[in-house]
Structure formats: C-alpha cells, structure tokens
Coordinates of C-alpha atoms in Angstrom, one line a residue:
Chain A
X19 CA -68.3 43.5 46.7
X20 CA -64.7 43.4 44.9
X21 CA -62.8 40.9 45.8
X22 CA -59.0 41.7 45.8
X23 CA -56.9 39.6 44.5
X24 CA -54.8 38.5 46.8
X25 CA -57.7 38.1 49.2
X26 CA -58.8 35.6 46.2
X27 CA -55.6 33.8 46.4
X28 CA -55.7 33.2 50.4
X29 CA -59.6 32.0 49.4
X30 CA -57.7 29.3 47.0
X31 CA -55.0 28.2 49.9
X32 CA -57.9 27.8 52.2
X33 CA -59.7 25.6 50.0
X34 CA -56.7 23.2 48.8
X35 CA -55.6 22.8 52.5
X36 CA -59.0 22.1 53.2
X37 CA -59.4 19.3 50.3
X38 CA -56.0 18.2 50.7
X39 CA -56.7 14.2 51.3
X40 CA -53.0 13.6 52.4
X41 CA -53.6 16.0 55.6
X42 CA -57.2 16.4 56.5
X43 CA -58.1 18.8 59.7
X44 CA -54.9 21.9 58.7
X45 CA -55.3 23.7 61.9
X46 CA -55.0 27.5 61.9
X47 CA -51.7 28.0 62.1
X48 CA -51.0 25.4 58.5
X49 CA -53.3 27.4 57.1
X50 CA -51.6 30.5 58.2
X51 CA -48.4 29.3 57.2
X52 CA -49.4 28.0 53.6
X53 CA -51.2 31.3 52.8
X54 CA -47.3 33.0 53.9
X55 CA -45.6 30.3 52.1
X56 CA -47.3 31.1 48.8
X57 CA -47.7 35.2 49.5
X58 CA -44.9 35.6 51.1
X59 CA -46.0 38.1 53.7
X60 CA -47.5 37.1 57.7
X61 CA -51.0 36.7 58.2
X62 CA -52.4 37.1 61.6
X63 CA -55.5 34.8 63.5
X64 CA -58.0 36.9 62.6
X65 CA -57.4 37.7 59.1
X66 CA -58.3 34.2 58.6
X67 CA -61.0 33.7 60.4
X68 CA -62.5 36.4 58.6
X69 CA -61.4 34.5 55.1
X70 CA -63.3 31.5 56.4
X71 CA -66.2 33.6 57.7
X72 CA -66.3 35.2 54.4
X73 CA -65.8 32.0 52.5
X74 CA -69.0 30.5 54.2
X75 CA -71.6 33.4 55.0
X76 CA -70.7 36.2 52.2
X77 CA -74.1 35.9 50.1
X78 CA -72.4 38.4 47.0
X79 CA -69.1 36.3 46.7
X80 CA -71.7 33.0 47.3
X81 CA -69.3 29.9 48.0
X82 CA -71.5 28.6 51.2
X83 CA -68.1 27.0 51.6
X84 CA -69.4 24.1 54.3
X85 CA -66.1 24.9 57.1
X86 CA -66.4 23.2 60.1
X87 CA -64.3 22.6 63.1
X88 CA -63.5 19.4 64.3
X89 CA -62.5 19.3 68.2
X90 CA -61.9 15.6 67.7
X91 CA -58.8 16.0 65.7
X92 CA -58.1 20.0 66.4
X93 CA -58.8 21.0 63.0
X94 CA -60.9 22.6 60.2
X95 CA -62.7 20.5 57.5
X96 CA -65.3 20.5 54.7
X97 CA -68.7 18.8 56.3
X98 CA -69.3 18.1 52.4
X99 CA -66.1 16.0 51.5
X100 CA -67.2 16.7 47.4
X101 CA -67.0 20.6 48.3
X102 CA -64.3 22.7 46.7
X103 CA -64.6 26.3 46.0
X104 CA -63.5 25.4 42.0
X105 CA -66.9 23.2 41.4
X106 CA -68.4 26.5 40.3
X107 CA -69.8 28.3 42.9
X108 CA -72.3 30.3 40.7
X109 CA -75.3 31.6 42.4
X110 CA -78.9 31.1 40.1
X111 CA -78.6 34.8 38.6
X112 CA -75.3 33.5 37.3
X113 CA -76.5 30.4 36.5
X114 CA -79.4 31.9 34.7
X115 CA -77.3 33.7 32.3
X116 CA -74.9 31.2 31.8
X117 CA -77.4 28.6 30.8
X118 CA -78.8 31.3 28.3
X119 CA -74.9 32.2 27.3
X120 CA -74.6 28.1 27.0
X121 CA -77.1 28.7 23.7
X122 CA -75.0 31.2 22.0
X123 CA -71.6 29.2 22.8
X124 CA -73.2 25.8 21.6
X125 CA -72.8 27.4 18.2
X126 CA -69.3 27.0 18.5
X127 CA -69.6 23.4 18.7
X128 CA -70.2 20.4 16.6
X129 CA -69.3 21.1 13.3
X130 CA -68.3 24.3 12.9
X131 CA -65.3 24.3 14.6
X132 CA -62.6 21.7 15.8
X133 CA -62.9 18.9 18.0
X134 CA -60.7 20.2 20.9
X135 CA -63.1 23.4 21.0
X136 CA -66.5 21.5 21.1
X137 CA -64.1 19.0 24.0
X138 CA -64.1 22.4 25.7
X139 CA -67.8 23.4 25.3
X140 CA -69.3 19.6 25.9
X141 CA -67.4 20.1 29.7
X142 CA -68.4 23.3 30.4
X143 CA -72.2 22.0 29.5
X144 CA -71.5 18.8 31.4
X145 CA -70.6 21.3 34.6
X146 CA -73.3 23.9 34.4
X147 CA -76.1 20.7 33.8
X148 CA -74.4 19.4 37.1
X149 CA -75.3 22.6 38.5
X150 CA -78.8 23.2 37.2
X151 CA -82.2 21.6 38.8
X152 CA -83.8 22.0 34.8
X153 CA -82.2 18.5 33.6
X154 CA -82.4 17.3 30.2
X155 CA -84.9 18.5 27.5
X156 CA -84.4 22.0 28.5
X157 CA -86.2 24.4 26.1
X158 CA -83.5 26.8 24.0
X159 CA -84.2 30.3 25.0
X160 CA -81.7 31.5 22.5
X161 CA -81.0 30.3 18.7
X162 CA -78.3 31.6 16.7
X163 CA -77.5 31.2 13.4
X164 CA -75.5 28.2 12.5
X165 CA -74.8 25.6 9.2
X166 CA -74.2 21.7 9.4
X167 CA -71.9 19.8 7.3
X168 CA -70.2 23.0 6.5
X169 CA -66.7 22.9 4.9
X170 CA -63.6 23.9 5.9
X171 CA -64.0 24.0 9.8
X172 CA -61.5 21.0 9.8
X173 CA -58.3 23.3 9.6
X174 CA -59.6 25.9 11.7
X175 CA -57.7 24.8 14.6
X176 CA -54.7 24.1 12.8
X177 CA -54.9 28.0 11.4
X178 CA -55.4 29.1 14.6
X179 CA -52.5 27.4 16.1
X180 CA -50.1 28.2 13.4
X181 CA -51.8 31.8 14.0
X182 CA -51.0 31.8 17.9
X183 CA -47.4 30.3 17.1
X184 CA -46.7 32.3 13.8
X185 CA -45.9 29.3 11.9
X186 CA -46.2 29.3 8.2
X187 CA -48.6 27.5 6.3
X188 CA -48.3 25.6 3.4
X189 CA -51.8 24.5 1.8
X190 CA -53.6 24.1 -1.4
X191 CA -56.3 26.6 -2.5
X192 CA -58.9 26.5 -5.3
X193 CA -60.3 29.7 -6.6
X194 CA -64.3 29.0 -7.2
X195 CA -64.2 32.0 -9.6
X196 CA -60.8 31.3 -11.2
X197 CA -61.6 27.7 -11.0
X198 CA -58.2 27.0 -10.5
X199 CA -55.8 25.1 -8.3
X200 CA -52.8 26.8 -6.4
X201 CA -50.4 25.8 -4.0
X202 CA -49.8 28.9 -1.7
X203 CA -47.5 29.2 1.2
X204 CA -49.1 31.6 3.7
X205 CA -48.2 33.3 6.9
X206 CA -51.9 33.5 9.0
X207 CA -52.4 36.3 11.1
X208 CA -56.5 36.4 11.3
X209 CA -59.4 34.1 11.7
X210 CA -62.5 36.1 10.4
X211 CA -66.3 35.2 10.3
X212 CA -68.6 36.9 8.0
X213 CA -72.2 35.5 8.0
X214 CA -71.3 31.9 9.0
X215 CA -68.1 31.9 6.7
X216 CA -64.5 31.4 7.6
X217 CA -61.7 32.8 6.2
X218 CA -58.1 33.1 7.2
X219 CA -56.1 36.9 6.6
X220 CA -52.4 35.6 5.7
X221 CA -49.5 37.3 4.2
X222 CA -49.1 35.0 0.4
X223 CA -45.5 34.4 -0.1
X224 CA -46.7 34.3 -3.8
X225 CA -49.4 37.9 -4.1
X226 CA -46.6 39.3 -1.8
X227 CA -49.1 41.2 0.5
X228 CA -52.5 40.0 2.7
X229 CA -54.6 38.2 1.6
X230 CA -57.7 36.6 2.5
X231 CA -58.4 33.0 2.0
X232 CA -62.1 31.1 2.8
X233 CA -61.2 28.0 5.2
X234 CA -63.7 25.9 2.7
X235 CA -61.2 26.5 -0.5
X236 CA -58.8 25.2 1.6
X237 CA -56.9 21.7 1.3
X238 CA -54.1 19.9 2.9
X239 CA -52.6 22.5 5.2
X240 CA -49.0 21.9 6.3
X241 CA -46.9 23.6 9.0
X242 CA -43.7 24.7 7.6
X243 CA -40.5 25.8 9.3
X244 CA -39.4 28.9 7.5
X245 CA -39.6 32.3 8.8
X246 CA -42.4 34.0 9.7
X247 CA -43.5 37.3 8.2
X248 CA -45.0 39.6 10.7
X249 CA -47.3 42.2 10.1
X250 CA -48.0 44.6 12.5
X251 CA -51.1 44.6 14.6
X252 CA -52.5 47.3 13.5
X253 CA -52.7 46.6 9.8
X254 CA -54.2 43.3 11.1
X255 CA -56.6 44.7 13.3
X256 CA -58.1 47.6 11.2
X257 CA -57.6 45.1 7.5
X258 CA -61.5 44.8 7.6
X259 CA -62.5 48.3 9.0
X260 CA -63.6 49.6 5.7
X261 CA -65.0 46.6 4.3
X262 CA -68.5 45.0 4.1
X263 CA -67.4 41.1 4.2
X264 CA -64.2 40.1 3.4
X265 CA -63.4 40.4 -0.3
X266 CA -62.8 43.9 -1.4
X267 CA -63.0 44.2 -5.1
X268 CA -59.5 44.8 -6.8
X269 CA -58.2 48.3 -7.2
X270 CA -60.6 49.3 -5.3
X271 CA -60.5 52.7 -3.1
X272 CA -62.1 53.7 -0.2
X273 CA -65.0 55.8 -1.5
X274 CA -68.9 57.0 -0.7
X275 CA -71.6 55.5 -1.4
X276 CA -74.7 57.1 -1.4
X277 CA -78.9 55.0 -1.8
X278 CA -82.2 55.2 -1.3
X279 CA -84.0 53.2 0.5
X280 CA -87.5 52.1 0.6
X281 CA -89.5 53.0 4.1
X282 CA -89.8 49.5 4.8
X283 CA -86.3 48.7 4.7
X284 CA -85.2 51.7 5.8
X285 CA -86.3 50.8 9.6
X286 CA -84.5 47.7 9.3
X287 CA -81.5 49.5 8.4
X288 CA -81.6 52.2 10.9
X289 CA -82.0 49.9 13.5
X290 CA -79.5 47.2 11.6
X291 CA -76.7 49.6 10.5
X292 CA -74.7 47.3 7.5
X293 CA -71.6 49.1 8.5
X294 CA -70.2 51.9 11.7
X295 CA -70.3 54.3 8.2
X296 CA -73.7 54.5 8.0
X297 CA -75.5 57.8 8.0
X298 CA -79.0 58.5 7.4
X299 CA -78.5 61.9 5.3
X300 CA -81.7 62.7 4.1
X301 CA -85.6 61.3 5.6
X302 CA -88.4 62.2 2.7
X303 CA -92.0 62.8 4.2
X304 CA -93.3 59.5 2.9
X305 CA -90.6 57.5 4.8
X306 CA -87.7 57.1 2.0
X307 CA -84.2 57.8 3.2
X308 CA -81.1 58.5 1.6
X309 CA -78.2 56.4 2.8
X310 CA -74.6 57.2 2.6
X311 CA -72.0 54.8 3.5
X312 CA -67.7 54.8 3.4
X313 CA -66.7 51.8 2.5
X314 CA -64.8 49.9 -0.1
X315 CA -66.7 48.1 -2.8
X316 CA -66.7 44.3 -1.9
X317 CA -68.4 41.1 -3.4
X318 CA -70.3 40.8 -0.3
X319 CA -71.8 44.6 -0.8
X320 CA -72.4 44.3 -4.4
X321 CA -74.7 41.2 -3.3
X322 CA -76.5 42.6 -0.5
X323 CA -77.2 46.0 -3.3
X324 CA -78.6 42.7 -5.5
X325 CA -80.7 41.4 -2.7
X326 CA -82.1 44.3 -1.8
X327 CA -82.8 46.1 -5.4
X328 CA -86.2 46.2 -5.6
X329 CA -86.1 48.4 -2.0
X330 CA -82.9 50.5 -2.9
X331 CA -81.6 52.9 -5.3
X332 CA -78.3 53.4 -5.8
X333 CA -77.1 56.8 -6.2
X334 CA -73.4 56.6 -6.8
X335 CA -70.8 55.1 -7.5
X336 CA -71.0 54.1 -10.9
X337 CA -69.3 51.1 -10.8
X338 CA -71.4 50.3 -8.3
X339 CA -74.3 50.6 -9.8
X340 CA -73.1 48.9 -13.2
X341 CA -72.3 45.7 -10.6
X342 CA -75.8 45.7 -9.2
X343 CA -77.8 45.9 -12.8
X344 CA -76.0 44.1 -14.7
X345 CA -76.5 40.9 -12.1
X346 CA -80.3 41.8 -12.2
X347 CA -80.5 42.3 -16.0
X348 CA -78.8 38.7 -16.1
X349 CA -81.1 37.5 -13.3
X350 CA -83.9 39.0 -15.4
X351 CA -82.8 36.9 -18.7
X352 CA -82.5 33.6 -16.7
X353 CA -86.2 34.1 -15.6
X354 CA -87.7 34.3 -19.3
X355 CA -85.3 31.7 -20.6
X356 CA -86.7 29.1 -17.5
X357 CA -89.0 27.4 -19.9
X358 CA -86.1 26.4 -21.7
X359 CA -83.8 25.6 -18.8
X360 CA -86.7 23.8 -17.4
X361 CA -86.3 21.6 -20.6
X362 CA -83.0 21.0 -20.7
X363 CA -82.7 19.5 -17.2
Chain B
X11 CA -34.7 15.2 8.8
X12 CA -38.0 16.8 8.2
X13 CA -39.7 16.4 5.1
X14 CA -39.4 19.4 2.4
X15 CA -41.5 21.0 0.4
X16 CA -41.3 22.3 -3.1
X17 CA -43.6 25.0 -4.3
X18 CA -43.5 24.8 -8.1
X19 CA -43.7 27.9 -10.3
X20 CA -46.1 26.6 -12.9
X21 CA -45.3 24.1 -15.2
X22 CA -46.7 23.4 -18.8
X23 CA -48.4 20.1 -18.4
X24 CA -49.1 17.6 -21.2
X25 CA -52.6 17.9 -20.1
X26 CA -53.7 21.3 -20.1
X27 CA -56.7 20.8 -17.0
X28 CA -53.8 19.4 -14.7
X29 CA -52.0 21.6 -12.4
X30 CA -48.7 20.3 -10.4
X31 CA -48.8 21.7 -7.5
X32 CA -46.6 21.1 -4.6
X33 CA -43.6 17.8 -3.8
X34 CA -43.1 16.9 -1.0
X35 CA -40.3 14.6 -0.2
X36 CA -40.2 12.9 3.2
X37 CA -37.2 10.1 3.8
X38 CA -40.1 6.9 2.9
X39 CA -41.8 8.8 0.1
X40 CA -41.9 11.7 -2.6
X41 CA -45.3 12.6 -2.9
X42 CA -47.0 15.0 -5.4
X43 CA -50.3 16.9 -5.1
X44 CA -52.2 17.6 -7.9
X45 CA -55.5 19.7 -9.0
X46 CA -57.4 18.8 -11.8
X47 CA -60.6 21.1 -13.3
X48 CA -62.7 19.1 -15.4
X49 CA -63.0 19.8 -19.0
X50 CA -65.6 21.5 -21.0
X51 CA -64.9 19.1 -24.0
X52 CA -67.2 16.8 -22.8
X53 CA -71.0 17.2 -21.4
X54 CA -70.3 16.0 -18.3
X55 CA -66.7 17.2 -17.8
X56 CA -65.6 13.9 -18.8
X57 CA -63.4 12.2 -16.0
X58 CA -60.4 10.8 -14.6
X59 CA -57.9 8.4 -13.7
X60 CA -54.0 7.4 -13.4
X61 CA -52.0 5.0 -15.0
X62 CA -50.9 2.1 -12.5
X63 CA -47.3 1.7 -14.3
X64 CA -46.9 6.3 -13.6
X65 CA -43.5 6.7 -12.6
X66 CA -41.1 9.1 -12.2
X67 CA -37.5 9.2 -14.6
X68 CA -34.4 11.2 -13.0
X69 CA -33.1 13.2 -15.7
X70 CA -29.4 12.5 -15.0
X71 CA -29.3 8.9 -14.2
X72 CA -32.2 7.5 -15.6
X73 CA -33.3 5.8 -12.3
X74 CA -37.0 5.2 -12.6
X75 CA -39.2 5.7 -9.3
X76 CA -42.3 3.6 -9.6
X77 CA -46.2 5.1 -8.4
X78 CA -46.5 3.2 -4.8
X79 CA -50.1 4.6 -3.9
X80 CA -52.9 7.2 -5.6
X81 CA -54.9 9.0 -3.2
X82 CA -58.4 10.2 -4.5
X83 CA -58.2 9.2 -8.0
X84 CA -58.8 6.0 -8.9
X85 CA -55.8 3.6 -10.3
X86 CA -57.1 2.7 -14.5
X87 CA -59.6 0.9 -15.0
X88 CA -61.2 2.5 -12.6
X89 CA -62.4 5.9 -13.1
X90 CA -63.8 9.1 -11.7
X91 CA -66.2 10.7 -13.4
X92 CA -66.9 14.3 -13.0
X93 CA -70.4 15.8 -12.4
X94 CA -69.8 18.9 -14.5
X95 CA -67.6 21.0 -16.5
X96 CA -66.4 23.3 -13.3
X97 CA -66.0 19.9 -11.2
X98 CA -62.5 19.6 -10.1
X99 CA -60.4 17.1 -7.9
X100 CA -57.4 17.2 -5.6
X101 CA -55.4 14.1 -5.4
X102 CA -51.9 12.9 -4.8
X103 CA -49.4 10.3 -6.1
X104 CA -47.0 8.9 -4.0
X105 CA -43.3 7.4 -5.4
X106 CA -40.4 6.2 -3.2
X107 CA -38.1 9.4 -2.3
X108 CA -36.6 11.1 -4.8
X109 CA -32.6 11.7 -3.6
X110 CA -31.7 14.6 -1.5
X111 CA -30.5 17.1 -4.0
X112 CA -31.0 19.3 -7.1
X113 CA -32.0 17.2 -9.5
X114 CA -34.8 17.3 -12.6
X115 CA -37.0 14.4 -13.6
X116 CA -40.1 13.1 -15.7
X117 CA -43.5 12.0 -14.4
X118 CA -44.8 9.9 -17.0
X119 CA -47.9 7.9 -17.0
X120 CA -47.7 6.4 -20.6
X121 CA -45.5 7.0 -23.6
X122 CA -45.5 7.7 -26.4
X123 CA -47.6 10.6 -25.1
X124 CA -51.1 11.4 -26.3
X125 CA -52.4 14.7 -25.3
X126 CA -55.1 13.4 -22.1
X127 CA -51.8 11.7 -20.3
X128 CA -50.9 12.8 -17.1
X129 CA -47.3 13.4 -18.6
X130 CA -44.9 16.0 -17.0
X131 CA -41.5 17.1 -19.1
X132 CA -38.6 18.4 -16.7
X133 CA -39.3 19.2 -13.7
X134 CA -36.9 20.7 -11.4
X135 CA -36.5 20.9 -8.1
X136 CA -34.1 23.3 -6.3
X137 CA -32.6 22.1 -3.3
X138 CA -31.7 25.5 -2.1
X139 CA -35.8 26.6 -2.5
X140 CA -36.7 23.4 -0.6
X141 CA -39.2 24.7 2.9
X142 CA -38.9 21.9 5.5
X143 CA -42.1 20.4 7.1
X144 CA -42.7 21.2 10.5
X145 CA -44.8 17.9 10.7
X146 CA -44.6 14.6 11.0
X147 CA -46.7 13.2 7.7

C-alpha cells in the first residue's frame, strides 16, 4: 500500500497529540484541529477515525499504534505510554534486512571515517538492537572489505564539509613518488573510494585544473575564506568515467585496449567486469578470450595488467605493454638478486 | 581578525631537503610549516632537529622574533632520527606574530651558516596575496 504524503503527515499529528505529556487524552475534535492547523485544509470525523484505524490495524504500513479511548477523561491515548510511531516501526522482513544492511554500513564506522559518522551508525545500531530479539553475539551474515589504522580518514569529514559548503582548503600534501612536500590550496568538489582508498577531486589553485589528491598524503587542512572555484557538475560527475582508479597517467588519452585472457580468469572477468567498457570480442574453443576495454591508462590499471600477467596478454597499446614488462622484468631481477638482499638486511 | 595564510612560491633553502611551506600568522603567533625528506648522504637518512635560539630577523627594522614552540621535531640536543633515505617529516615552528604588513625577514637557526642549518635568506611575504583562515587555530 502507498502511503500519501499528506496522509503520512496527519499519521505524525496523531502521534505527537497522542504523546504530547502537557495534554494527555486530545479528543477528536484537537486532533482534528491540529491536523487543519498544520495542513491547512478541514478534516472531517471519519477521516480520522480511519487514520487511527489505519494507524493500529493496517498490517503493510505495521505501526500496531496501541490507541485507545478513555471514557474517563473523554479522550484518546496510547495504552503503551513508551509508544510513538518514530521508535521504528519496522516489521521483521524489514528488520531482517536492516540487521543484514547494519553489516555493510558498520564498515563506515570506526576508523575509516570520522567520529560524527560512526556517532551516527553506533545510534542507528543501538535502535535496531533495541528492536531485535537476537541480542548480543549476533553472527555477521555479511563481511565487507575494510582496513584498521588506515590513514587519512581524519580529514574526511572536514573535506566533506568544506565539499558540502564550497569552502577552500588549504593543506599540505606529500607526493610518495615525488617524495616531496607542497603546500596546495584546493577547492574540493569529490570524495572518491577506490579499493579501500580515499581521495579528494579539488580544483589546485597551483596545477590550475582538477586534481586528485589521496586523503592519506594529506596534512593539516585549513578552511580558508577566499572564493570558491566551481566546476560544474558534470565535469565532476563523469571526471572518473573513463578511468580504472583514480590516477590517470599524464598525457594520457582515452584509447583501446585490447588482451587475452586466460580461461580461468576470464570467468572471473566476465562475471567481474573491471570497467562498464568491457567487451568480450573474441571466445577461442579452449576457453581464452580476447578483451577489449576504453579506458585511459592509469596507475591503478597498469597494476592490475602486473597482477594478473601470468593470466593476460596484452595486445595493444604499446605503452601499455612497455608499463606492464618492464615492472615484471624488474620484479624478475629482484627475485634472483634475493640472496643478496636477503644478506644485506 | 582571522588568521592569514601565505602560500610561498618556492624558496632556495640553505638546506637543500627542507621545503618552506606555508605562514600562517594569527594575532598570538606566526607559525611556519615545514617538510623535510631525509637525505641519501647518510645510510639511514641521517636525522633531524632545530636550534632552540631559531628566530626570525625583519629585514627593515631588525626586530628579532624569537622560536616560542617546535611541533614534531625535537628542540637540539634532542634529535629525530630517520628510518630511511625516503623518510620525511612535517613539522612547525611557531614565533610571536610577525606585524601586519608587507614585510621580508630571515629565519635563522645559527650563523655563520653551515650548509645542514635550517637557515632561510629573504623571505617575503605579500600582504596583498595574504588568504584569511576561516578557523579558529
């Protein structure tokens, strides 16, 4: 059953009339009058005693609001004084899936994001255990992917803020590959996660175009009070369309690139697709199938090329391919030198 | 009055793994943030610390702004030695505040300068490229 709006508003009345401590029993005609108060239009008798009918038999909407009648002081009342129709009224289907949803969202909390957001999630968990028969040392039915001690989740809600409220940010970044110090003043626009990494998308005052910074290079972030530099929502949300993580290799283009993959690891791709570009072009009797994606070349797919080389040929590009051997060639000379690393440490 | 920020173009530093960052200059302090990247002279990436008696010297009218407080490097004798050659640290050294206007000064640590002194030569700061804070710090 859909529930209108407005008959979801008269719902709300009902139940704040109803838990109001200062006036206990409304009678009908309060209740009548609040509800016009608020909605500004007349409400007759009946209307509302179908709204309380409703809020105490209707299984789908499932409040069992508790509404009785007092003939003692001439009107209604909750027969539980603790009810309220905004203590979740969540029937066990509902309560089912949010318990399992309660896995996923724990992620979010403890260390990987801010205080006020794991705040958030510790009360919704408080409110569904309230809820729930299954107290305490319930088994996890979902486990997601998540890192403790991880840096850099201590500015995320200060990014997001200055994000929401387009304030500039003034921070201090160090470059792991430079290995080098900068002060940048940056206008935030994006929080992104690739594969348990966060990064921010800002306009740099000082690359004069987007960039994208990871939250753990990041030090000392200041709100500034300078103007903010827009950028319009569309570069923002399409910025990481054709890219495969976050860092897209300078001068890069937008280009095909076509690979064969193994039998084994071609399942896992076709039913794991690395990117919405991914085409399966060519299937070989034995099982090996020719790849093609559209992306640009990024750090992030040069490294997955190196984790998967001994299941995937690269066809093209070039540059691509030069990446991905010269990291295994290097790879391949660290191994034979580890008796001689092995010594040295 | 909120605090202001000056982002520095690069500066050529006495000491050529030190990087001067950013000033900040609030009305009860100037503070100055640093990165340092260890160096590959020695095994270990050697380490670091600052002088006790770093101050600043205005340029014009050679008022001298003495180093109230280091934060995360240690004040000499102590020291902080670095892991490895790519270590790095981010620190900051806080002065009283320098006076609201154009103006160019010296950071020294020591003089006569050798070259591992945390020595700075000139620096300017613009008033008219100064960002305020919108923060209290």
């Amino acid at each position: 059953m859909s529930l209108t709006k407005e008959a979801y508003i008269r719902y709300k009345i009902i139940d704040e009339c109803l838990t109001n401590k200062f006036h206990p029993y409304p009678t009908v005609e309060e209740i009548i009058q609040a509800c016009e108060e608020r909605l500004g239009k007349t409400f007759t008798i009946s209307c509302l005693q179908k709204d309380i009918r409703a809020m105490k038999e209707d299984e789908a909407m499932g409040y069992h609001a508790p509404i009785r009648f007092s003939r003692q002081h001439m009107g209604y009342y909750y027969s539980d004084p603790e009810y309220s129709i905004n203590s979740i009224p969540l029937n066990s289907d509902e309560l089912q899936s949010l318990e399992a949803m309660a896995d996923v969202l724990s992620t979010f909390s403890g260390s990987r994001i801010s205080e006020n957001y794991n705040q958030a999630i510790q009360k919704i968990f408080a409110a569904l255990k309230e809820k729930t028969t299954q107290q305490g040392g319930r088994r996890r039915i979902i486990q997601t992917d998540s890192q403790i001690n991880h840096k850099g989740f201590e500015y995320f809600e200060k990014i997001l803020h200055a994000i929401i409220n387009k304030i500039p940010v003034g921070f201090i970044h160090y470059s792991y590959k430079k290995r080098r110090f900068n002060s940048i003043i940056a206008h935030p626009v994006l929080l992104k996660e690739f594969q348990n990494n966060w990064y921010v998308l800002a306009y740099s005052e000082q690359h004069r175009q987007l960039r994208v910074f990871g939250l753990d290079r990041i030090h000392d972030p200041l709100f500034l009070k300078t103007k903010f530099h827009p950028i319009d929502a569309d570069t923002v949300n399409h910025y990481f369309d054709n890219i495969y993580g976050t860092y897209p290799l300078l001068g890069e283009k937008l280009q095909k690139i076509t690979f064969l993959v193994d039998p084994l690891l071609s399942d896992y791709l076709k039913a794991n697709p690395i990117h919405a570009s991914q085409k399966a072009v060519f299937v070989a009797s034995h099982g090996m199938v020719k790849f093609e994606l559209e992306l640009v070349l990024s750090q992030e797919l040069v490294n997955f090329f190196i984790q998967h080389s001994p299941d995937i040929f690269i066809l093209k590009p070039q540059n691509l391919i030069k990446r991905v051997s010269e990291s295994i060639t290097r790879a391949g000379i660290h191994y034979n030198l580890k008796k001689h690393v092995r010594k040295t440490i | 009055m909120y605090a202001k920020l000056y982002n520095l173009p690069p500066y050529k530093p006495n000491n050529l793994n030190l990087r001067l960052l950013r000033i900040i200059v609030d009305k009860t302090f100037t503070r100055i943030d640093f990165g340092y990247q260890a160096t590959d002279y020695y095994i270990h990436g050697g380490w670091a610390n600052i002088y006790p008696e770093t101050f600043l010297r205005i340029k014009d009218s050679g008022v001298k702004l003495n180093m109230q407080r280091a934060v995360n490097i240690p004040q000499k004798p102590e020291k902080h030695d670095f892991e490895s050659t790519v270590d790095n640290l981010h620190f900051s050294l806080f002065f009283p505040p320098l006076p609201d206007r154009t103006l160019t000064f010296d950071l020294i640590e020591s003089e006569p300068v050798t070259p591992t002194l945390f020595n700075y030569y000139n620096v300017k700061i613009d008033q008219s490229k100064a960002i305020p804070v919108q923060e209290k710090l």
